[in-house]
Short mmCIF file of C-alpha atoms in Angstrom, two decimals:
data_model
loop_
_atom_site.label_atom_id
_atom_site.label_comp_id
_atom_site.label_asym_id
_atom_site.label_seq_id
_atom_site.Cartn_x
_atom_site.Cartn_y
_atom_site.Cartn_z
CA UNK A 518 -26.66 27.20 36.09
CA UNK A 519 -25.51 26.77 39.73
CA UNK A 520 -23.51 29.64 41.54
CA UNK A 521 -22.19 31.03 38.44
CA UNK A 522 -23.13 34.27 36.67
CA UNK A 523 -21.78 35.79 33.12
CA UNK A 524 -23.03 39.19 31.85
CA UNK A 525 -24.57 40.48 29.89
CA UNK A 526 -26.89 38.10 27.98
CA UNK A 527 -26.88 39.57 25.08
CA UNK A 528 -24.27 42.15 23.48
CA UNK A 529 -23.58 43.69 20.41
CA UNK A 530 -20.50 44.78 18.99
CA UNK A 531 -19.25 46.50 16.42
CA UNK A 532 -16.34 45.14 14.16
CA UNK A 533 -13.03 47.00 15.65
CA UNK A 534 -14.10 46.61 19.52
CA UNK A 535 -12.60 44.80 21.77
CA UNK A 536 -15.39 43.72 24.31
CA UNK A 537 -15.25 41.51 27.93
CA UNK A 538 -17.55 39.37 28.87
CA UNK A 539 -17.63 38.83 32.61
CA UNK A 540 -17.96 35.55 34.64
CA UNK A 541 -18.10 35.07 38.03
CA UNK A 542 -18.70 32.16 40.20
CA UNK A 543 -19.38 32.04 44.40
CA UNK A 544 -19.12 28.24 44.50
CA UNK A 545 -15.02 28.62 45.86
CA UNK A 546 -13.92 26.76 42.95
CA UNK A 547 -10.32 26.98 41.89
CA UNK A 548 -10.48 26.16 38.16
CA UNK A 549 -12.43 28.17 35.22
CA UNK A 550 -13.20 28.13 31.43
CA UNK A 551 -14.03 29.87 28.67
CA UNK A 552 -15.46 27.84 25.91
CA UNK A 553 -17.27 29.33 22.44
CA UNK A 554 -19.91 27.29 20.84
CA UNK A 555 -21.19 28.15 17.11
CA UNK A 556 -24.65 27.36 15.97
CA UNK A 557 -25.74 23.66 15.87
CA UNK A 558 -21.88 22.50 17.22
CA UNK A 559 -20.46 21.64 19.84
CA UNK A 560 -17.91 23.71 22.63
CA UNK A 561 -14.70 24.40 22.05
CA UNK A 562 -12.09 25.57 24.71
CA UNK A 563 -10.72 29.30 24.54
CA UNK A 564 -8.69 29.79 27.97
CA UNK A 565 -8.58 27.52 30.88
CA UNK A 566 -7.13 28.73 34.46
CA UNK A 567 -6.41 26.49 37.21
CA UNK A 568 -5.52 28.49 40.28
CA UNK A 569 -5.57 32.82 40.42
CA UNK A 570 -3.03 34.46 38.49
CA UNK A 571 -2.16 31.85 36.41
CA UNK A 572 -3.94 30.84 33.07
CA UNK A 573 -3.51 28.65 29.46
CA UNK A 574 -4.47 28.87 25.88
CA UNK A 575 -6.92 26.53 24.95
CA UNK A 576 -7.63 25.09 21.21
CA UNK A 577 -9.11 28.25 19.77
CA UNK A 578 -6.94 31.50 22.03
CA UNK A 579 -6.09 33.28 19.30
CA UNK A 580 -8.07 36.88 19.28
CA UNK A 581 -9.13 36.23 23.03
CA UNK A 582 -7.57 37.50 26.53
CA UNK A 583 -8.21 36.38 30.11
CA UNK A 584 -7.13 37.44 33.67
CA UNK A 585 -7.65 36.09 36.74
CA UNK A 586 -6.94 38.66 39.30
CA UNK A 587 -9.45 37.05 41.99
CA UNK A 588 -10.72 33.36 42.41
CA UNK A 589 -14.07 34.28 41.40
CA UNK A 590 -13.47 36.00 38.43
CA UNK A 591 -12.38 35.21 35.13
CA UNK A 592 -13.30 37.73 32.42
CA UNK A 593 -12.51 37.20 28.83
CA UNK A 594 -11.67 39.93 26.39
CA UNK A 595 -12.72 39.15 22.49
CA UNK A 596 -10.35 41.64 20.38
CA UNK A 597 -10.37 42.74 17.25
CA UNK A 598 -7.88 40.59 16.06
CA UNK A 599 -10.62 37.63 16.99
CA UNK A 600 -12.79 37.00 12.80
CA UNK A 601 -15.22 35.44 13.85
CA UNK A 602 -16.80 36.51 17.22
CA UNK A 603 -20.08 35.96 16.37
CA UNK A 604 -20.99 33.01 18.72
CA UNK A 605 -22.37 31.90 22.33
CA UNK A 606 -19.77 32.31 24.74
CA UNK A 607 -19.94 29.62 28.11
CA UNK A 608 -18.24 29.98 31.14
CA UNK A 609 -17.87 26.69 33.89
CA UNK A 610 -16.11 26.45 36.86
CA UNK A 611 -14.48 23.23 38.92
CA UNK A 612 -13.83 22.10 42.51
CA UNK A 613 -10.23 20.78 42.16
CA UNK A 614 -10.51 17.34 42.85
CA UNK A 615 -13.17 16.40 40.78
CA UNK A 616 -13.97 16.00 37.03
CA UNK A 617 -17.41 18.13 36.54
CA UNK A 618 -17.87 21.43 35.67
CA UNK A 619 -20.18 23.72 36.20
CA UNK A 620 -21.33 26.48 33.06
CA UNK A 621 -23.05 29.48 33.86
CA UNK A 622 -25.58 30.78 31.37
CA UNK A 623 -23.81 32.05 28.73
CA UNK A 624 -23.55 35.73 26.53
CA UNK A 625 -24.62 35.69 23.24
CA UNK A 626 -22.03 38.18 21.26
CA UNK A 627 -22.77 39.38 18.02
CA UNK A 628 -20.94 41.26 15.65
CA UNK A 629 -23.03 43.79 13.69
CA UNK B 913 -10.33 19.41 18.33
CA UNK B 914 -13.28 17.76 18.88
CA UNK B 915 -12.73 14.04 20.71
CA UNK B 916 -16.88 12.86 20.82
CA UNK B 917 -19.11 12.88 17.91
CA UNK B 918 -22.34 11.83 19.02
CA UNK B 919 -24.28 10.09 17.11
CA UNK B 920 -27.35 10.60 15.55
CA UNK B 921 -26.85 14.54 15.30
CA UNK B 922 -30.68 14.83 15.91
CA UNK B 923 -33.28 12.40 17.10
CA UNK B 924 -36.84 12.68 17.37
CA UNK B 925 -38.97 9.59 19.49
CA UNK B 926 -42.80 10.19 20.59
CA UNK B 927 -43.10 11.00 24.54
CA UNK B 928 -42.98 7.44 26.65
CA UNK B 929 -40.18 6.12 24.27
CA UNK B 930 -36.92 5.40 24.99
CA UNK B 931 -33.82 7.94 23.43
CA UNK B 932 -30.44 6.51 22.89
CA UNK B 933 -27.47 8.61 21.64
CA UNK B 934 -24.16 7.33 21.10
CA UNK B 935 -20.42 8.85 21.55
CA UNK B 936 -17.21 7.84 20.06
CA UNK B 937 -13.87 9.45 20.84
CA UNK B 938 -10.65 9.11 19.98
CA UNK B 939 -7.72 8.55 22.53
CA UNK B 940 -7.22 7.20 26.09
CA UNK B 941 -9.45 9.16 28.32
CA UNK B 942 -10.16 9.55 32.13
CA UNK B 943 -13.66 9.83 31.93
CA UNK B 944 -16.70 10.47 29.95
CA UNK B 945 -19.15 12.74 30.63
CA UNK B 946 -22.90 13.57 29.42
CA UNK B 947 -24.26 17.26 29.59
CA UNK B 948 -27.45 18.66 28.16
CA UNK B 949 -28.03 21.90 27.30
CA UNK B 950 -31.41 23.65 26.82
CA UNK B 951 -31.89 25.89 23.83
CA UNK B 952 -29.83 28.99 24.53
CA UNK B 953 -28.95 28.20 27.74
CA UNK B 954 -25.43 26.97 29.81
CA UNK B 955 -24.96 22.81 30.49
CA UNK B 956 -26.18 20.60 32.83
CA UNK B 957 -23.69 18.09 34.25
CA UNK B 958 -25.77 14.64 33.58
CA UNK B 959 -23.65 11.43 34.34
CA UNK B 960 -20.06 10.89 34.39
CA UNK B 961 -18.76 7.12 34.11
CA UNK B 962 -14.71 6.47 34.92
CA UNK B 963 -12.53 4.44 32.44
CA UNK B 964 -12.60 1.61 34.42
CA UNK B 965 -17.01 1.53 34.75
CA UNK B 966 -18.94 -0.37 31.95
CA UNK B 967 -22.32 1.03 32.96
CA UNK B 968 -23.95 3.50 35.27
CA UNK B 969 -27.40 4.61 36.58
CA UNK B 970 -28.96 7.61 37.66
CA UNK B 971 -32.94 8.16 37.76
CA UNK B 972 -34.18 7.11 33.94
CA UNK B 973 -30.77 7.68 32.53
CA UNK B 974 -28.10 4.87 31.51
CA UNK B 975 -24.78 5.07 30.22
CA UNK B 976 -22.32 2.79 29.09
CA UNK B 977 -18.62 2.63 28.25
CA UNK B 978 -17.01 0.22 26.26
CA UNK B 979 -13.42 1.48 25.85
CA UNK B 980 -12.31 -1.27 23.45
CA UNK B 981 -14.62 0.19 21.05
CA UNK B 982 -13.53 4.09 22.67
CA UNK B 983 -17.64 4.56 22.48
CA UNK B 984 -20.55 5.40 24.86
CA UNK B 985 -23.99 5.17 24.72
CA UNK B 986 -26.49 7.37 26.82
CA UNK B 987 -29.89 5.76 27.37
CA UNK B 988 -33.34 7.86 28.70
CA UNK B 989 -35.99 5.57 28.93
CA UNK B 990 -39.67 6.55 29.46
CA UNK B 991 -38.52 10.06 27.41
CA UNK B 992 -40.65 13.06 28.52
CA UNK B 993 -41.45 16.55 26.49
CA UNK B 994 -39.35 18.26 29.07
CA UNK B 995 -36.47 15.97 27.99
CA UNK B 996 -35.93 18.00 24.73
CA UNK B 997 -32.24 19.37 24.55
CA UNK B 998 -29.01 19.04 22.93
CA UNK B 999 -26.86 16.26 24.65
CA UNK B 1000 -23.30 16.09 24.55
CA UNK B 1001 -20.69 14.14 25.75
CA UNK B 1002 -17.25 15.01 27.22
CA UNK B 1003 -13.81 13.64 27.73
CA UNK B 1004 -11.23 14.53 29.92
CA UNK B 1005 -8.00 12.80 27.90
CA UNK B 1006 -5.52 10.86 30.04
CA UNK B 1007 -2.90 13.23 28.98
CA UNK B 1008 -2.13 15.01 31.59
CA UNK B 1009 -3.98 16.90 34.95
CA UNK B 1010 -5.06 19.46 32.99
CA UNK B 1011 -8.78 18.44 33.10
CA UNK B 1012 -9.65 19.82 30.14
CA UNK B 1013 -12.76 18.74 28.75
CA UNK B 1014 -13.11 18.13 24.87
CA UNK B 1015 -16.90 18.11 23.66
CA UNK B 1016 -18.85 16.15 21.01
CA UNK B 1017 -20.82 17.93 18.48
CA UNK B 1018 -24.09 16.72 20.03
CA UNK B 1019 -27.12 14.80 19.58
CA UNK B 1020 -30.38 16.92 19.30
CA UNK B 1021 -33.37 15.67 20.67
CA UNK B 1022 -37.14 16.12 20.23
CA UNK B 1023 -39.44 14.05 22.38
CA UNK B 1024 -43.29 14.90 20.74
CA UNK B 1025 -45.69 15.40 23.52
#
């Protein structure tokens, strides 16, 4: 899970909330990711943000919010316009200049 | 959208065997890349082999790229228990410098002590 950290682990939420999901990263690299993954599938990219202050909808944005205020932070916001939150939620990080990222643990969110 | 589908979706070999999962996508890419992922837990950055690489190494793993056919394969030989994970490849499309990666569904594996 390298030099990247998302909290908490677990959370529960009920329908209505909006809730953020934190990720932070001391590895100094410029670009970050927010991907969802449902059971038994693969990832699928939320936001995406290359450089600080500056960020793009991925595939699946709708009922999700990101900032990047600081380089090491990228938090994402699941609203309550978001269905379906229900899922694992994976943050990753990349050096610019190469092609691999690196995901940090991941939160398990789950709508009750 | 989903670019890989591996292929099986879930594989199960005794320990000492040899696991191969395959990968097909659909447009020009960059690169392909293999992750595994532990139950419950983030990825692990495995291999990554360039468009223009037909095969690459590392420890007991061996990939392959064949971008006529727009397919990978991902080889572990001598498979041990502690190999059991979901694997997924990636793709970072030749569109543009966004490096966005676009992820398979997976292949699940179960190596049997």
């Amino acid at each position: 899970d390298g030099g990247i950290t998302q909290s908490p682990k677990y959370l529960f939420r009920k329908e209505g909330q909006n809730v953020t999901l934190s990720c932070e990263q001391n590895l100094n690299h410029d670009a970050m990711y927010w991907y969802r993954q449902d059971p038994g599938q693969g990832l699928r990219l939320i936001y995406y943000s290359q450089i600080v202050n500056d960020f793009q909808k991925g595939d699946i944005a709708e009922g999700y919010s990101v900032s990047r205020e600081k380089k090491e932070s990228f938090p994402l916001t699941v609203t309550s316009a978001q269905k379906n939150p229900t899922a694992f939620y994976l943050c990753a990080s990349r050096r610019v200049s190469t092609d691999t990222q690196y995901f940090g643990p991941g939160t398990r969110l789950t709508v009750l | 959208s989903q670019q890989g589908e591996e292929d099986p979706q879930a594989l199960s070999i005794q320990e000492g065997e040899n696991a191969t999962m395959n990968c097909s996508y659909k447009t020009s890419i960059n690169n392909l890349q293999w992750y595994r992922q532990n139950s419950g837990r983030g990825l692990v950055h495995l291999i990554l082999i360039r468009s223009n690489e037909r095969e690459k190494h590392s420890g007991r793993l061996r990939v392959t790229l064949d971008t006529s056919k727009k397919s990978s394969s991902l080889l572990i030989t001598a498979s041990r228990a502690a190999d059991t994970a979901s694997y997924f490849c990636a793709t970072d499309e030749d569109r543009d410098s966004s490096y966005k990666l676009i992820f398979g569904s997976g292949t699940r594996l179960l190596v049997r002590p």
